[in-house]
CSV table of C-alpha atoms in Angstrom, one decimal:
chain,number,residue,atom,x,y,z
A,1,UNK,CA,-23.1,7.2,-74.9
A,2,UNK,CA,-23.2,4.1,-77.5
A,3,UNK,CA,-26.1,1.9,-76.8
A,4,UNK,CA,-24.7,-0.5,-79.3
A,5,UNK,CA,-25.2,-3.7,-77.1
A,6,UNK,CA,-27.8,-3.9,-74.9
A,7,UNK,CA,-30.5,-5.1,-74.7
A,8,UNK,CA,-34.2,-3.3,-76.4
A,9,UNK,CA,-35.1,-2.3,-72.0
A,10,UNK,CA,-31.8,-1.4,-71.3
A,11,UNK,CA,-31.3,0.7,-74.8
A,12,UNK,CA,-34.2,2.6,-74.2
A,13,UNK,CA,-33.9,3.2,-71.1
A,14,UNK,CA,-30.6,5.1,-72.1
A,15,UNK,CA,-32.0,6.6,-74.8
A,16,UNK,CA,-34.6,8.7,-72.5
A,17,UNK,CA,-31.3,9.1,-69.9
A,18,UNK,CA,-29.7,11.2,-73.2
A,19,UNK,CA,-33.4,12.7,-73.8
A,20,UNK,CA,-33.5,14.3,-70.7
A,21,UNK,CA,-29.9,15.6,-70.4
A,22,UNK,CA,-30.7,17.1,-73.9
A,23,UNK,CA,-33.5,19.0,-72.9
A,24,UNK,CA,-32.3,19.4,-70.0
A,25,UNK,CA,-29.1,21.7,-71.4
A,26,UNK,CA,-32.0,23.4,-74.0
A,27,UNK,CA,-33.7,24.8,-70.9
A,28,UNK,CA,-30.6,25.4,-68.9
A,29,UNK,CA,-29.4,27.9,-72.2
A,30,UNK,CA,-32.8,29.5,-71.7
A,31,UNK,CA,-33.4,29.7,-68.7
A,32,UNK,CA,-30.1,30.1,-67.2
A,33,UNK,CA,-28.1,27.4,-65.7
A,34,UNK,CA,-29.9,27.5,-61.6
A,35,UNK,CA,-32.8,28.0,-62.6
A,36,UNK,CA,-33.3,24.6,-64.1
A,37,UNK,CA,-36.8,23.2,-63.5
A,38,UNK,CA,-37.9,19.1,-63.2
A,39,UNK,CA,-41.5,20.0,-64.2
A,40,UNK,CA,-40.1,21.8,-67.3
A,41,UNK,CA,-37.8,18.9,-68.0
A,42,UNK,CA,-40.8,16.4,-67.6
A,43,UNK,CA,-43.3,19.2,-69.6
A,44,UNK,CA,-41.2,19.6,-73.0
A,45,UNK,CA,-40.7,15.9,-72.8
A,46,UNK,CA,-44.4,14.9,-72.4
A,47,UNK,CA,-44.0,12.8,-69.1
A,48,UNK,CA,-45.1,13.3,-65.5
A,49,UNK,CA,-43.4,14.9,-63.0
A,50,UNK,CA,-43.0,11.4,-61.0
A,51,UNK,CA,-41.8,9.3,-63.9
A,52,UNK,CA,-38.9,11.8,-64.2
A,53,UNK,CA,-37.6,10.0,-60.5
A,54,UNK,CA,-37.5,6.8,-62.6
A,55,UNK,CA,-34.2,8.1,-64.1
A,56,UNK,CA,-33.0,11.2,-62.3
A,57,UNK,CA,-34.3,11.5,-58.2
A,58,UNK,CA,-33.5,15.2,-58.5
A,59,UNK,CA,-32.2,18.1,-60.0
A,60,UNK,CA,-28.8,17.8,-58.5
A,61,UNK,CA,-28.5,14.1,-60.0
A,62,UNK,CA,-29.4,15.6,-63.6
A,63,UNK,CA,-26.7,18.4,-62.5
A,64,UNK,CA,-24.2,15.8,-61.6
A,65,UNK,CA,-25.0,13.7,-64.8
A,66,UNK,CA,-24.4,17.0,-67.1
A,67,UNK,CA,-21.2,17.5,-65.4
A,68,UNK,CA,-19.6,14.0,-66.5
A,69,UNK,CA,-21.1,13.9,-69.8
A,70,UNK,CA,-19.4,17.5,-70.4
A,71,UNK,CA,-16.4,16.8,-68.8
A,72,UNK,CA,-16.2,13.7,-71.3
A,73,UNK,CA,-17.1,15.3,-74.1
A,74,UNK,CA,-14.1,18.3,-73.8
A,75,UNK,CA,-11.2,15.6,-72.4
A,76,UNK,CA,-12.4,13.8,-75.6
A,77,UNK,CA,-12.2,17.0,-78.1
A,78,UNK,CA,-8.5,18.2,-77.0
A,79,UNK,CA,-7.6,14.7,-76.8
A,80,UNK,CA,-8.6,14.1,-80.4
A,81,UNK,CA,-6.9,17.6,-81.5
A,82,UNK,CA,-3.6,16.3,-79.8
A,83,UNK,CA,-3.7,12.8,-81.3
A,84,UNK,CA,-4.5,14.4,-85.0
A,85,UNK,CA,-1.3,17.0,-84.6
A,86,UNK,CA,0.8,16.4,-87.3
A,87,UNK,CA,4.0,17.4,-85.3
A,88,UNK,CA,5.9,16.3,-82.1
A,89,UNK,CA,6.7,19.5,-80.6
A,90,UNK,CA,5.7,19.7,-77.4
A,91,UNK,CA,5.0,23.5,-77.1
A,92,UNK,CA,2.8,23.2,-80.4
A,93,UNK,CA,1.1,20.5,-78.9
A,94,UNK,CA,0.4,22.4,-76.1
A,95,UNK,CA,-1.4,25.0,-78.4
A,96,UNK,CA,-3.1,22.8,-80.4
A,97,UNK,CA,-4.7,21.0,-77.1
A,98,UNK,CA,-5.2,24.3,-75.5
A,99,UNK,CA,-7.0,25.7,-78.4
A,100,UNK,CA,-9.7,22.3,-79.0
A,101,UNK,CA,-10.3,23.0,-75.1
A,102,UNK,CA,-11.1,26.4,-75.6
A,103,UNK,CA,-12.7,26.4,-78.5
A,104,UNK,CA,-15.0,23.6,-76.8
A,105,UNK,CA,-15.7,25.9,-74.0
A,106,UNK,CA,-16.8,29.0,-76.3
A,107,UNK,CA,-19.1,26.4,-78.3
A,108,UNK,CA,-20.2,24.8,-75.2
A,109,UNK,CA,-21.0,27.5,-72.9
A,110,UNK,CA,-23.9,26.3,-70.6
A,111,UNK,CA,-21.5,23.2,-70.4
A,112,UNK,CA,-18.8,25.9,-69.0
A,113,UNK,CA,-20.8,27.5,-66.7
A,114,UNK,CA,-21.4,23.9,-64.7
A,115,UNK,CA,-18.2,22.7,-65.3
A,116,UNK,CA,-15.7,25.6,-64.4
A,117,UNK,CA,-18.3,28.1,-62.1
A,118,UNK,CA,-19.8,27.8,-59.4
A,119,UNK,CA,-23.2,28.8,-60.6
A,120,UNK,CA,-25.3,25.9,-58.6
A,121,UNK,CA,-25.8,26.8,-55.0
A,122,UNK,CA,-25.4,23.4,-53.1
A,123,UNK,CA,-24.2,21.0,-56.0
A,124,UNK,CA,-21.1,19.4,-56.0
A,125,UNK,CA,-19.6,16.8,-58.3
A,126,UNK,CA,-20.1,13.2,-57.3
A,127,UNK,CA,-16.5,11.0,-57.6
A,128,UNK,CA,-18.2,9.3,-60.2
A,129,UNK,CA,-18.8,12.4,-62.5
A,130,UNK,CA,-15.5,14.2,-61.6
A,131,UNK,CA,-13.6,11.5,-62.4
A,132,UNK,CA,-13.0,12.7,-66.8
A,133,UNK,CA,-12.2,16.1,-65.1
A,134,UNK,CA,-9.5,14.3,-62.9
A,135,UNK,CA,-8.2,13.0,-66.1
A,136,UNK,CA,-8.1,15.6,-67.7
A,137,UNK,CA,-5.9,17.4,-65.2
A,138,UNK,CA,-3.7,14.2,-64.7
A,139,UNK,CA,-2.9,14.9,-68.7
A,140,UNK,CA,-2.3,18.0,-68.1
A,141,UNK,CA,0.4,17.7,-65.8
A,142,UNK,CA,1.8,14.8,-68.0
A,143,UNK,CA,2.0,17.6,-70.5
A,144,UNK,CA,4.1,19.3,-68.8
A,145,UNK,CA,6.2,17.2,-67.7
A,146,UNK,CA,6.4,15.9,-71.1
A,147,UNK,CA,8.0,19.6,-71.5
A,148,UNK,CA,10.3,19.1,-68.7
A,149,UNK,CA,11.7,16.5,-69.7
A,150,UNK,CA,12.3,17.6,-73.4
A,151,UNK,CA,14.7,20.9,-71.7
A,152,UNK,CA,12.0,23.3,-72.7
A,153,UNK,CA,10.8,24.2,-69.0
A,154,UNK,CA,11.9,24.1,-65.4
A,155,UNK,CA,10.3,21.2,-63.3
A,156,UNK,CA,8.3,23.3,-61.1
A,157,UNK,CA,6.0,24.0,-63.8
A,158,UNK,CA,4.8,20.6,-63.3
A,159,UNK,CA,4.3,21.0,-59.3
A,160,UNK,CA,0.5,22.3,-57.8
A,161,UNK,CA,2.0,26.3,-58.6
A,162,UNK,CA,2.5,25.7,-62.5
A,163,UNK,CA,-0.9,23.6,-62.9
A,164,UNK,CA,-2.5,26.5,-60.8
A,165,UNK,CA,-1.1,29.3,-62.9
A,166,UNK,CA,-1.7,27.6,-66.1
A,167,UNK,CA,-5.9,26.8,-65.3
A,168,UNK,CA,-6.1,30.3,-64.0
A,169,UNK,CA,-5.0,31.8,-67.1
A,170,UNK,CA,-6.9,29.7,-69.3
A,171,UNK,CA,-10.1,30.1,-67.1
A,172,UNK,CA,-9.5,33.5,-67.2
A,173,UNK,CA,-9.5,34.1,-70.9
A,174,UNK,CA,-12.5,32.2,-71.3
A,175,UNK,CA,-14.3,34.0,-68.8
A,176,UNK,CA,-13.7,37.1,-70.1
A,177,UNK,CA,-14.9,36.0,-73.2
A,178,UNK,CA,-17.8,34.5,-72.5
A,179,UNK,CA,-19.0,37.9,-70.2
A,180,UNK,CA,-18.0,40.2,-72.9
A,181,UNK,CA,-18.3,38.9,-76.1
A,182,UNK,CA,-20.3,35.5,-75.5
A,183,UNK,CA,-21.4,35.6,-79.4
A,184,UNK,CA,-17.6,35.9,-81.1
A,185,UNK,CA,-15.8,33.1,-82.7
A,186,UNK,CA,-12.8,31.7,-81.6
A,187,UNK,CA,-10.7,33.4,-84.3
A,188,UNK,CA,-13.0,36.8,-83.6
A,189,UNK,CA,-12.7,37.2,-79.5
A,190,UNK,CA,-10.9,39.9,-78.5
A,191,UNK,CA,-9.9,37.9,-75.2
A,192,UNK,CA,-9.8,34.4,-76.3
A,193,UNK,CA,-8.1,34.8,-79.8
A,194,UNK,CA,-4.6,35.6,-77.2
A,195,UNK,CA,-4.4,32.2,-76.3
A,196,UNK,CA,-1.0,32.4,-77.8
A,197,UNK,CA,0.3,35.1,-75.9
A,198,UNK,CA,-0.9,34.1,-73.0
A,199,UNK,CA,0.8,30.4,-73.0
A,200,UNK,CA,3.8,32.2,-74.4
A,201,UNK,CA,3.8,34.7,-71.1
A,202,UNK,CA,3.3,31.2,-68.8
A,203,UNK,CA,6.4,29.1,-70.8
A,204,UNK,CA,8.7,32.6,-70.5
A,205,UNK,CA,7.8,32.3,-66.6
A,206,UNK,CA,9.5,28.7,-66.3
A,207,UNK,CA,11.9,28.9,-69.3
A,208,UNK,CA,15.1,27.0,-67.8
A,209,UNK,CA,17.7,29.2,-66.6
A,210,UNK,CA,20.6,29.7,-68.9
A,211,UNK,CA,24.1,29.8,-67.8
């Protein structure tokens, strides 16, 4: 977040906001995503306990917080991808968006584990913070309309059953990457790197009848 504007209390105060959701992600790859700790979060950043309230009144806030700021960050990484494509297709578009989300995911994958498991006993996204993920799923199903429209899919690709099949199967490579190979690139994973395939499978499911 740019604190390009305010004012020297105001700055700072975000600036110790980003602080702590930094180090708060350091710990969470360490540690594991539950097992995040307040007293650790106020330890590696030399404050007390209480003066972590100040900012974050508990875990879950600093949870919720995480789960915004990731959710921005990935609708802002496919969405650059898409507007940099130097064609019009929409099935190559698809790929190219599909692939900066992924290979977000793989490089992001503490991020993952908040935003797309259920790893948190108890926490649940606050409108506020699931609103970039609501956007991101709006887009989506713009997307595919966008491919309705241009005759290269049926309609009902765009309805709740298409958006559900697609986010399984993407959600599915990427958690089979992450468990088996968490270390491999994009280009490397044995799971991830059939992407292609796999969007290929889900267009052949609603390809428009012929004849």
């Amino acid at each position: 977040m740019s604190t390009t504007g305010l004012d020297r209390r105001t700055r700072r105060r975000q600036e110790t906001i980003e602080e702590i959701l930094e180090v708060a992600i350091a710990l969470m790859e360490t540690e594991g995503v539950a097992a995040l700790s307040l007293s650790a979060v106020a330890r590696r950043l030399g404050m007390q306990p209480p003066s972590l309230y100040q900012y974050f009144p508990s875990k879950m806030a600093i949870y919720d917080a995480l789960f915004q700021r990731g959710n921005e960050q990935l609708r802002d990484a496919y969405r650059s991808a898409y507007e940099a494509a130097d064609t019009d297709d929409p099935l190559e578009l698809g790929l190219i968006a599909a692939t900066a989300f992924c290979r977000w995911c793989l490089e992001h994958q503490v991020y993952s584990q908040l935003l797309f498991w259920r790893t948190i006993p108890g926490f649940e996204p606050s409108p506020e913070a699931f609103a970039p993920a609501a956007e991101s799923m709006q887009e989506l199903r713009d997307h595919l309309q966008l491919m309705v429209d241009a005759g290269h899919l049926r309609p009902e690709v765009a309805g709740e059953e298409g958006v559900a099949l697609y986010t399984s199967l993407i959600a599915g490579l990427l958690s089979q990457q992450i468990a088996n190979e968490p270390d491999a690139s994009f280009e490397e994973g044995r799971f991830i790197r059939l992407l292609p395939v796999v969007l290929e499978m889900f267009y052949q499911r609603y390809a428009p009848t012929r004849g």
